[in-house]
Short mmCIF file of C-alpha atoms in Angstrom, two decimals:
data_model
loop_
_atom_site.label_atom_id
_atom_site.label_comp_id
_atom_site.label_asym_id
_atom_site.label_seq_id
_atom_site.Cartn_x
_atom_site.Cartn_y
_atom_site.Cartn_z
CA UNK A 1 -28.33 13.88 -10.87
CA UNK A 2 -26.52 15.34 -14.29
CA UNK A 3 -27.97 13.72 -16.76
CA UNK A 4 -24.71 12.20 -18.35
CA UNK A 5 -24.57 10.15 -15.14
CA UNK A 6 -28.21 9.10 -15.77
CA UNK A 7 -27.62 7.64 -18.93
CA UNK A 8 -24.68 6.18 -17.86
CA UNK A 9 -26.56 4.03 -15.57
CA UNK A 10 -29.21 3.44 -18.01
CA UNK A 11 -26.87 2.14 -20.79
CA UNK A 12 -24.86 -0.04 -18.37
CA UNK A 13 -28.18 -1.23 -16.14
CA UNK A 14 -28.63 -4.34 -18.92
CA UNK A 15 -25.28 -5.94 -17.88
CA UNK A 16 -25.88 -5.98 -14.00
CA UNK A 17 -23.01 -3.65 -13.32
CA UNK A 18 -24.34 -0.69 -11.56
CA UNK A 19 -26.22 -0.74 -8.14
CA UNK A 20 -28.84 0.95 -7.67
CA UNK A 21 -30.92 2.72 -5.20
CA UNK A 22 -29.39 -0.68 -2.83
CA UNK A 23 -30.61 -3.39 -5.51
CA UNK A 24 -28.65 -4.60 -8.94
CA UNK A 25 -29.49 -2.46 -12.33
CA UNK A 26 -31.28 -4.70 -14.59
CA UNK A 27 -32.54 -4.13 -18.23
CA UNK A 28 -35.30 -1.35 -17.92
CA UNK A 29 -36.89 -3.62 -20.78
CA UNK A 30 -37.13 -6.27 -17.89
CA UNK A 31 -38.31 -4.26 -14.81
CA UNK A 32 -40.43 -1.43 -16.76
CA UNK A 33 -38.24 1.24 -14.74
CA UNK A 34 -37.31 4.46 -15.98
CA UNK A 35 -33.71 4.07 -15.01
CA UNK A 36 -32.82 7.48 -16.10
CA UNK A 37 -34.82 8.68 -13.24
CA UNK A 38 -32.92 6.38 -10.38
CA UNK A 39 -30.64 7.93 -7.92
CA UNK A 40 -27.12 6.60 -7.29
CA UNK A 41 -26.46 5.32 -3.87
CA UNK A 42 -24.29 7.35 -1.84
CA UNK A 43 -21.59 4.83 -1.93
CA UNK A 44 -21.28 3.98 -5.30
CA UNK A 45 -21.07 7.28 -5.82
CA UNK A 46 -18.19 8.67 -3.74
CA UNK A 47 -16.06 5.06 -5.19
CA UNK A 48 -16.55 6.61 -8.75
CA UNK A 49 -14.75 10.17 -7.76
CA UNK A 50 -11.91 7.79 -5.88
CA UNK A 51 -11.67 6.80 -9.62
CA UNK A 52 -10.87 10.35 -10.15
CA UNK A 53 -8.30 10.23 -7.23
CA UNK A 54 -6.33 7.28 -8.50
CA UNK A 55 -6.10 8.98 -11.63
CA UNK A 56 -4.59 11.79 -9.87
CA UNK A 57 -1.96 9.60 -8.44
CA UNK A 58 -1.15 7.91 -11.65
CA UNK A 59 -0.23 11.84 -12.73
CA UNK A 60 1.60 11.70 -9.42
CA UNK A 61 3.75 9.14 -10.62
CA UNK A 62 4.58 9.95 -13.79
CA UNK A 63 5.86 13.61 -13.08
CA UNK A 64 7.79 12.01 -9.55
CA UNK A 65 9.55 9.79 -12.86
CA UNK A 66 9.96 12.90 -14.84
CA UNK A 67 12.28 13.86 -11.59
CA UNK A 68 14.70 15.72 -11.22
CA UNK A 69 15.24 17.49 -14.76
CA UNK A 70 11.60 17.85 -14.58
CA UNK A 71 10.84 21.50 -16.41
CA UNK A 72 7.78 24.01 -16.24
CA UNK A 73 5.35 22.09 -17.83
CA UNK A 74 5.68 19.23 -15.62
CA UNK A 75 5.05 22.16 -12.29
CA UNK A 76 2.35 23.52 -14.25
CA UNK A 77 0.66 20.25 -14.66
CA UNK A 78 1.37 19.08 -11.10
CA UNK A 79 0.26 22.17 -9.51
CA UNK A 80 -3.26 21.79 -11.68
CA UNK A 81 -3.37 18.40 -10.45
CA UNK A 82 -3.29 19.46 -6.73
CA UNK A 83 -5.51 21.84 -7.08
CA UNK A 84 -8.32 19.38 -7.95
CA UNK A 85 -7.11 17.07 -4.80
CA UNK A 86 -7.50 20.23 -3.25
CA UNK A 87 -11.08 21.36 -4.59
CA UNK A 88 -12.29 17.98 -5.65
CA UNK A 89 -11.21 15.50 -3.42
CA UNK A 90 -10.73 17.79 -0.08
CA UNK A 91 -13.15 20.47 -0.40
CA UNK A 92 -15.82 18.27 -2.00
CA UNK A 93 -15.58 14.54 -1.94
CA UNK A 94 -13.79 14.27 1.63
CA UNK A 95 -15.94 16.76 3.59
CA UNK A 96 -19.03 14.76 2.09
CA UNK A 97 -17.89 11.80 3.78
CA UNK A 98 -17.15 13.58 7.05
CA UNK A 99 -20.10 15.27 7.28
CA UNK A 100 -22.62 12.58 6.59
CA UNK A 101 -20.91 9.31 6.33
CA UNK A 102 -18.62 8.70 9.16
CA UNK A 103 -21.05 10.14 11.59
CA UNK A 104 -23.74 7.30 10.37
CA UNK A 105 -21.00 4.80 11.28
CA UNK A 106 -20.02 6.70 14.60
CA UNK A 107 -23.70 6.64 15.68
CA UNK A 108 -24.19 3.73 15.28
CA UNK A 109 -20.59 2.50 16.90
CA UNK A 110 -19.63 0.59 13.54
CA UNK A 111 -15.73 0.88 12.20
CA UNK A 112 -15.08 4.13 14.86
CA UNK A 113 -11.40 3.04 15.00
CA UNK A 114 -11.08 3.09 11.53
CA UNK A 115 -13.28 6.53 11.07
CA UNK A 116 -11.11 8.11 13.75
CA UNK A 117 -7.47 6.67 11.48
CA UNK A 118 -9.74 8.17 7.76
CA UNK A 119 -10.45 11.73 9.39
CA UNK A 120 -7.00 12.45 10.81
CA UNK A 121 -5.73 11.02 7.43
CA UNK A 122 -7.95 13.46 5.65
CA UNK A 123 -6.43 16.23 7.84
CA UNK A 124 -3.03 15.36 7.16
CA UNK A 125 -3.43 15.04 3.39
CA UNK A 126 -4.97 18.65 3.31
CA UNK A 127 -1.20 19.70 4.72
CA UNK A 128 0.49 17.68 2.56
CA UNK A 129 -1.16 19.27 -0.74
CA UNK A 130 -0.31 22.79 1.21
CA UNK A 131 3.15 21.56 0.52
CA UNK A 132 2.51 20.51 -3.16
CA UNK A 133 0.71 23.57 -4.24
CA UNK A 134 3.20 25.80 -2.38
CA UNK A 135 6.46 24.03 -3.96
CA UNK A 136 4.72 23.92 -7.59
CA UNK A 137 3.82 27.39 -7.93
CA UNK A 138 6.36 28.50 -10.92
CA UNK A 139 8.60 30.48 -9.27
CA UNK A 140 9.37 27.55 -6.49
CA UNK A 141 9.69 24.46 -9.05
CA UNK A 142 12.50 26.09 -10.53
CA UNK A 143 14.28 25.24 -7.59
CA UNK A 144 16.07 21.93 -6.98
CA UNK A 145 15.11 21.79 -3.00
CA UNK A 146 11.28 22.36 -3.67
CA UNK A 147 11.21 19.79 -6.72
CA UNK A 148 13.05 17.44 -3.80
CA UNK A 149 10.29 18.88 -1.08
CA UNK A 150 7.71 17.98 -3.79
CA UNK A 151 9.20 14.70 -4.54
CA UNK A 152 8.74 13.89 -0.37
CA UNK A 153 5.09 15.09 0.06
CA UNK A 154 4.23 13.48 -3.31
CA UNK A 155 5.33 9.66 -2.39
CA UNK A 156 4.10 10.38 1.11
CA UNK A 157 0.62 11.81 -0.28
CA UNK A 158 0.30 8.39 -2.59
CA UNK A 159 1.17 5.95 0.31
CA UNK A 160 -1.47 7.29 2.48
CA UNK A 161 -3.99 7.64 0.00
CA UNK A 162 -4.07 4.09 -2.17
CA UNK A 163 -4.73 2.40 1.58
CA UNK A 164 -6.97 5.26 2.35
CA UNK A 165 -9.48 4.65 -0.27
CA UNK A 166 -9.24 1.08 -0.58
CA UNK A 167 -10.50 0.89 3.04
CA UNK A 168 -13.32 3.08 2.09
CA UNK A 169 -14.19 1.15 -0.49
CA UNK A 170 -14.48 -2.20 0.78
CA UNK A 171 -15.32 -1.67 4.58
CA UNK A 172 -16.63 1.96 5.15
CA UNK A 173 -19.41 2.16 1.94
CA UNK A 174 -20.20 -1.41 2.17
CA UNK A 175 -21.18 -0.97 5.97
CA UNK A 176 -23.65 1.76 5.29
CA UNK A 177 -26.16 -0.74 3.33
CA UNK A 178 -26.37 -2.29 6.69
CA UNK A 179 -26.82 0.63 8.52
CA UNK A 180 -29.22 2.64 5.95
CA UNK A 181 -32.18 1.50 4.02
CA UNK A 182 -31.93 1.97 0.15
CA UNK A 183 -33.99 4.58 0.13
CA UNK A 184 -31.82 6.40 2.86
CA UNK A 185 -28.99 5.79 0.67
CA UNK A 186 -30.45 7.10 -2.30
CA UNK A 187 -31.83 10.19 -0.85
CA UNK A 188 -28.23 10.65 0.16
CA UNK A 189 -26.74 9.97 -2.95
CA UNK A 190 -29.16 12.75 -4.31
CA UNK A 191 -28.06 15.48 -1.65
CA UNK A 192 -24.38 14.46 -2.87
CA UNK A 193 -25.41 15.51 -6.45
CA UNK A 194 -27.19 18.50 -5.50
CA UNK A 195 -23.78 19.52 -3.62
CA UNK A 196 -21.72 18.20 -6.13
CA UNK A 197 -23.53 20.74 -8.52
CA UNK A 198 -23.70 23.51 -6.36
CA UNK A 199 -19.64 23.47 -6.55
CA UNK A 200 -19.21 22.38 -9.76
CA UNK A 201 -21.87 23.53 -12.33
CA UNK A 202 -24.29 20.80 -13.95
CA UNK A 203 -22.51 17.79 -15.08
CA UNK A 204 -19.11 18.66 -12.18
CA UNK A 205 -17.92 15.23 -12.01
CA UNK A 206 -17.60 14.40 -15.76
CA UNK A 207 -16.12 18.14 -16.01
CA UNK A 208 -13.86 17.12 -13.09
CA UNK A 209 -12.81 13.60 -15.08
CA UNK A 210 -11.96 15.64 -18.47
CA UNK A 211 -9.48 17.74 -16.52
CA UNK A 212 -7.74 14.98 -15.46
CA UNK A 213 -7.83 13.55 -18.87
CA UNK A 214 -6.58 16.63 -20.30
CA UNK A 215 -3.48 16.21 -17.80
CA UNK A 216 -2.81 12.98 -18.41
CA UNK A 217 -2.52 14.08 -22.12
CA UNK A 218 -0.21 16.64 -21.00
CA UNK A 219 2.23 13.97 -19.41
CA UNK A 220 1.83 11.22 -22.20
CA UNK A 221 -0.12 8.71 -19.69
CA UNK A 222 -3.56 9.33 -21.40
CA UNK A 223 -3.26 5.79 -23.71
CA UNK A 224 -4.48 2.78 -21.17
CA UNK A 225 -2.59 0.57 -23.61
CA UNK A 226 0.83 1.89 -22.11
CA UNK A 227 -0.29 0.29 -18.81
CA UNK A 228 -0.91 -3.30 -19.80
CA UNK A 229 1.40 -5.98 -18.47
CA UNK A 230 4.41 -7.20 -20.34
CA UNK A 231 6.14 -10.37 -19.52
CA UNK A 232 9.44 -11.48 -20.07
#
């Protein structure tokens, strides 16, 4: 595990937020563990880099607003956008789950409907960023008709993936702590890091989340505050 992810854990461990290795973080004052030393579960771990996704689709949104006198810089950010979805989320993120979490669940006959609905989904969205790189590329965004093809794929791309993940979240990685034991899932968690670094370099996922900072800058969406709710 990078080390940056180790201390995370070990700075937030004293307010009971992270899980892991299957049990609640407490203070390493309190248990005597060397917390920088603890593996991340596999599931807490792929719900952090839907973080990453989300993020994504926030950029998504705001160039998709920036529509359709949207210039260059807008293609050039969009286009660097997909091609984390592609690299990050496709090549990494959702082949980890297809090669070593839905077959758990299919083994075991636990959410195979649902599995079957995630890995076509996962297929499709690989086409649909096809499109997004393809009509992104400078040349193509200076034309109306791809900004309009982008436009499609985009809002298409979004609505599949917010129910996507949120399924994963709350039925798929939740159903492997009753299918694995903790250390099961933290030996997994481990082989996800080891891949994670193979791909990325030491330290790939918070290289991956400074990227997508770095875009957000690039579109204005970077300041949380903008987000909060306003009421009449």
């Amino acid at each position: 595990m990078s080390r940056s992810r180790r201390q995370f854990l070990s700075q937030t461990a004293g307010l009971g937020l992270v899980i892991v290795c299957g049990k609640t973080a407490v203070s390493a004052a309190e248990s005597g563990e060397d917390l920088e030393e603890s593996p991340v579960a596999a599931g807490e771990d792929l719900m952090r880099e839907h973080g990453v996704l989300n993020r994504i689709l926030l950029i998504y949104e705001a160039a998709l607003a920036r529509l359709p006198q949207a210039g260059e810089d807008v293609g050039e950010v969009v286009h660097e956008a997909g091609t984390l979805v592609r690299s990050f989320v496709e090549d990494y993120h959702a082949k980890l789950e297809e090669n070593h979490i839905f077959p758990v669940l299919e083994k075991h006959q636990r959410l195979t409907d649902l599995v079957a609905v995630l890995r076509e989904q996962h297929a499709v969205g690989r086409k649909v960023t096809d499109r997004i790189l393809k009509v992104t590329e400078a040349p193509a965004w200076r034309q109306s008709e791809n900004r309009r093809s982008f436009a499609r794929a985009c809002r298409a791309f979004i609505r599949m993936y917010r129910p996507h993940e949120a399924r994963e979240d709350t039925e798929v990685f939740p159903a492997l702590h009753h299918i694995l034991s903790a250390k099961e899932l933290a030996d997994l968690g481990e082989r996800f890091e080891e891949e994670e670094d193979r791909l990325f370099g030491s330290g790939g996922f918070e290289k991956v989340v400074a990227r997508v900072g770095e875009l957000e800058a690039r579109l204005g969406i970077n300041d949380l505050r903008q987000f909060t709710a306003q009421l009449d």
